[in-house]
CSV table of C-alpha atoms in Angstrom, one decimal:
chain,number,residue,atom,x,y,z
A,1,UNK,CA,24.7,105.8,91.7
A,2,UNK,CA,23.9,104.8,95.8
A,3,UNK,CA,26.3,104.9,98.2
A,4,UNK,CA,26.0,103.2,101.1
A,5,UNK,CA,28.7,104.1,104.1
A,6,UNK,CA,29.4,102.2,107.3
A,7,UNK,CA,32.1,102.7,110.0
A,8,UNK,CA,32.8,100.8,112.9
A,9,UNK,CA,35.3,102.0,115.4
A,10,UNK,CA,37.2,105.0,115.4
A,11,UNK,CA,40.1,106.5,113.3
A,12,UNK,CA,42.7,104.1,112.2
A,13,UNK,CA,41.2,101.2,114.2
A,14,UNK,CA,37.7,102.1,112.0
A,15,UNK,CA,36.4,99.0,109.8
A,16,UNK,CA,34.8,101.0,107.1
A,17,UNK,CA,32.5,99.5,104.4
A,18,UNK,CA,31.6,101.0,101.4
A,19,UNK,CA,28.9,99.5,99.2
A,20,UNK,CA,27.6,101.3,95.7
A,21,UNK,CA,25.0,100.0,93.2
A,22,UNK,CA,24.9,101.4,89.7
A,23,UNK,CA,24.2,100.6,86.1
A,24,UNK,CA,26.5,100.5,83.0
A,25,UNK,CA,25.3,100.6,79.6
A,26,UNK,CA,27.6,98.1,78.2
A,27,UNK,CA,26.9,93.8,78.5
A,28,UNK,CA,28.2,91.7,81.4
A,29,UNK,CA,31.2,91.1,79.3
A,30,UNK,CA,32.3,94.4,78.4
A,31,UNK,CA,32.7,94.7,82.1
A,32,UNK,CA,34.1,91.6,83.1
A,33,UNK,CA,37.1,92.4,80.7
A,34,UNK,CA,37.7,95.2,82.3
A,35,UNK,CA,37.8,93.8,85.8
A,36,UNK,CA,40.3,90.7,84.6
A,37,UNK,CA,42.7,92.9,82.9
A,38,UNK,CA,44.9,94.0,85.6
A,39,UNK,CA,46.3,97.0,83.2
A,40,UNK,CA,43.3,98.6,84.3
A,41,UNK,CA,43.9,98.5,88.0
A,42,UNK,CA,46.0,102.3,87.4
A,43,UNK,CA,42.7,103.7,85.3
A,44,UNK,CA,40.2,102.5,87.8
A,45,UNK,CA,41.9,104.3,90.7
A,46,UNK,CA,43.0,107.6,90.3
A,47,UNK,CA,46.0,107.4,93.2
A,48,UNK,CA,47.1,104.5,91.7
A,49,UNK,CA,50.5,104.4,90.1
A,50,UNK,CA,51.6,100.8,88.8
A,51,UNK,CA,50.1,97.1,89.4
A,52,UNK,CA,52.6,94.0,89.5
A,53,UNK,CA,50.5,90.9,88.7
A,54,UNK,CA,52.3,87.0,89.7
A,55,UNK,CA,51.3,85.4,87.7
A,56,UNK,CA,51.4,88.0,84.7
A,57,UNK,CA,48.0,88.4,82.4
A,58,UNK,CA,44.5,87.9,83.0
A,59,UNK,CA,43.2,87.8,86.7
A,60,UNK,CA,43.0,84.2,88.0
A,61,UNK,CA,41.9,82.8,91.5
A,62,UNK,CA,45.3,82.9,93.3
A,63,UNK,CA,47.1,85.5,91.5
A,64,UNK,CA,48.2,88.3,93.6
A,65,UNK,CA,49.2,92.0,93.0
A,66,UNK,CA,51.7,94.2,94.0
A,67,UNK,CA,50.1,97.5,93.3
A,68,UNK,CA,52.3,101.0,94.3
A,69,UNK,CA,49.6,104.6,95.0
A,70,UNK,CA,50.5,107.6,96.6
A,71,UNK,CA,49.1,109.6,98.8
A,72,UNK,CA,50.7,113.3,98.4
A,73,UNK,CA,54.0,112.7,97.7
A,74,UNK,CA,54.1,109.7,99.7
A,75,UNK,CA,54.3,106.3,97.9
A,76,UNK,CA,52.0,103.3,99.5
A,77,UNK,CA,52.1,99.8,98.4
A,78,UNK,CA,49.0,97.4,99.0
A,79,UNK,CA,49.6,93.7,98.5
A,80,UNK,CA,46.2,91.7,97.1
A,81,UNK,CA,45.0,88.6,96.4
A,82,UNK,CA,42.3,87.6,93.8
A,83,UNK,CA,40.2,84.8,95.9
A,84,UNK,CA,37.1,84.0,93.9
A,85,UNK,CA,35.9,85.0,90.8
A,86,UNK,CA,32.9,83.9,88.9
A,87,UNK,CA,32.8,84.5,85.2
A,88,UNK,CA,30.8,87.4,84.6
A,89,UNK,CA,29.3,87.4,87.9
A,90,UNK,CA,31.6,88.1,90.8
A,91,UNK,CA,35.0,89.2,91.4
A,92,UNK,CA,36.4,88.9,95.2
A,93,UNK,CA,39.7,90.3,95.7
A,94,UNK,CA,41.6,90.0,99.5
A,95,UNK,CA,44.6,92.2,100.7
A,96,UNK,CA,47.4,90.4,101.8
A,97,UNK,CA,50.1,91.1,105.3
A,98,UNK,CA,51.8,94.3,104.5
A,99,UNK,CA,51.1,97.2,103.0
A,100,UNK,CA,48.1,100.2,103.6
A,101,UNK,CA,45.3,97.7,105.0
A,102,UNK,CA,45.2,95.9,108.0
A,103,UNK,CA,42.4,94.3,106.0
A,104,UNK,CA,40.4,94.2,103.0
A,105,UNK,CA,37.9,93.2,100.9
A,106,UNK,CA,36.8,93.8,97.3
A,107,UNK,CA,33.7,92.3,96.4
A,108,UNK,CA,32.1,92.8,92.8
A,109,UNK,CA,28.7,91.2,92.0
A,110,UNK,CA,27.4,92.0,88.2
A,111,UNK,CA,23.9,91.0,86.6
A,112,UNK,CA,23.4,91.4,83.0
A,113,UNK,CA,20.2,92.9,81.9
A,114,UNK,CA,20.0,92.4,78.1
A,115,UNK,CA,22.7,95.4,76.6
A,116,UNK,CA,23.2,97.0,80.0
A,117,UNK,CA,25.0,95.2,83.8
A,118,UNK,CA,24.0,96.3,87.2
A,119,UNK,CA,26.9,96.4,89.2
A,120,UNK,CA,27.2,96.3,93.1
A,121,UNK,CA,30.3,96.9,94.9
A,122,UNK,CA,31.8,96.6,98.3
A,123,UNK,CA,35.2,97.4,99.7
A,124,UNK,CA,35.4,96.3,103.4
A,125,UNK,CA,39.1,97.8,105.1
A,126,UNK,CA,40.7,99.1,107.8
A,127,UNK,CA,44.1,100.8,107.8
A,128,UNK,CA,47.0,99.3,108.8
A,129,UNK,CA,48.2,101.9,111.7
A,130,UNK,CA,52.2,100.0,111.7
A,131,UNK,CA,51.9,100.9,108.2
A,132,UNK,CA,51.0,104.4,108.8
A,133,UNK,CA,52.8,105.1,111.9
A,134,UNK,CA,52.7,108.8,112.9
A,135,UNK,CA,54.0,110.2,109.2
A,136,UNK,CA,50.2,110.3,107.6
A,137,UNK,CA,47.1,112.0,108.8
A,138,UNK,CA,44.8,108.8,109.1
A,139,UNK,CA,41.5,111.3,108.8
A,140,UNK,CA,42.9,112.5,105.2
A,141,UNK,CA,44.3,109.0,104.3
A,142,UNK,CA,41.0,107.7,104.9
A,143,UNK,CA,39.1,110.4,102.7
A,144,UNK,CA,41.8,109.6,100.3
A,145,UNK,CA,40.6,106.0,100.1
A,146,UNK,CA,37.0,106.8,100.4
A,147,UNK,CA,37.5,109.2,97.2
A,148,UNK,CA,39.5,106.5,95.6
A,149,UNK,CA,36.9,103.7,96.0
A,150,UNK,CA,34.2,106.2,94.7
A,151,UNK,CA,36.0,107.0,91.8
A,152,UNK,CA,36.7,103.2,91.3
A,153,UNK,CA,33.1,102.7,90.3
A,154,UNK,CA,32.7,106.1,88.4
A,155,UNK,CA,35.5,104.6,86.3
A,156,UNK,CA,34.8,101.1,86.0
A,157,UNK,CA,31.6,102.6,84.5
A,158,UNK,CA,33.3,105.1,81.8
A,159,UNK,CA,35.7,102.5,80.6
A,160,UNK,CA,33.1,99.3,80.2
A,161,UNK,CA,30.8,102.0,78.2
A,162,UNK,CA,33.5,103.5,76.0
A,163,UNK,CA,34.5,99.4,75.0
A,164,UNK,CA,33.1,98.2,71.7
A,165,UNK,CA,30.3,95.4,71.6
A,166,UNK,CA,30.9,92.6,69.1
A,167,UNK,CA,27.9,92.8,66.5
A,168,UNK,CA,25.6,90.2,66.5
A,169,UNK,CA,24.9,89.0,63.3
């Protein structure tokens, strides 16, 4: 697994990106179901607690998400939209106002190579400092992301291999 780290700016004014390339041994579409299922969303990221997708079911262009984490014992909410998706290729996902981030970006590219998908990923974000206000430490929120979005891929990677591939008869 590579991971790529860029900050620009300072503390909670920082736009951090994150970008990792890796390979699972599973098909494009073992992954892919595992990206659309918003169930997942809590399994992917350890810090997560719930996920409230409107509409309910399968991730569509335009559906958002009302997903509730914690950091500590604190509870954070993050509000997200799903902007562009591209069957088996590419999943773009955009916060919306409120919540942890001031902005982000989720940006999944995968390539199918026979029985086995390189994925890339980036998270673009900055904290929302009105969200934070003086009751977190912004340097250990932001490892707290930064381990989250690390163990995003890590994950997204266990659960795609552990899925069964259809036969081919």
């Amino acid at each position: 697994m590579v991971y790529l780290i860029n900050v620009r700016g300072n503390g909670a004014n920082a736009v951090n990106t994150l970008s990792m390339a890796y390979e699972v041994h599973a098909p494009p579409t073992a992954v892919w179901d595992v990206l659309m299922d918003p169930d997942y969303v809590p399994k992917l990221y350890p810090d997560v607690i719930s996920v409230v997708a409107d509409p309910p079911g399968r991730t569509v262009v335009g559906q958002k998400f009302h997903i509730t984490g914690k950091a500590g014992r604190r509870r954070l909410e993050i509000f997200a939209e799903s902007i562009e998706l591209g069957p088996e290729k590419k999943l773009v996902t955009r916060n919306l106002p409120g919540g942890l981030f001031k902005s982000f970006e989720s940006v999944v590219l995968l390539e199918g190579k026979g029985a086995t998908t390189d994925v890339r990923v980036t998270f673009q974000y900055e904290l929302s400092q009105g969200y934070l206000g003086r009751v977190f430490n912004v340097l250990l929120l932001e490892r707290l992301v930064k381990d989250n979005l690390k163990s995003y891929t890590h994950n997204l990677k266990d659960i795609s291999e552990l899925m069964p591939v259809e036969m081919q008869v």
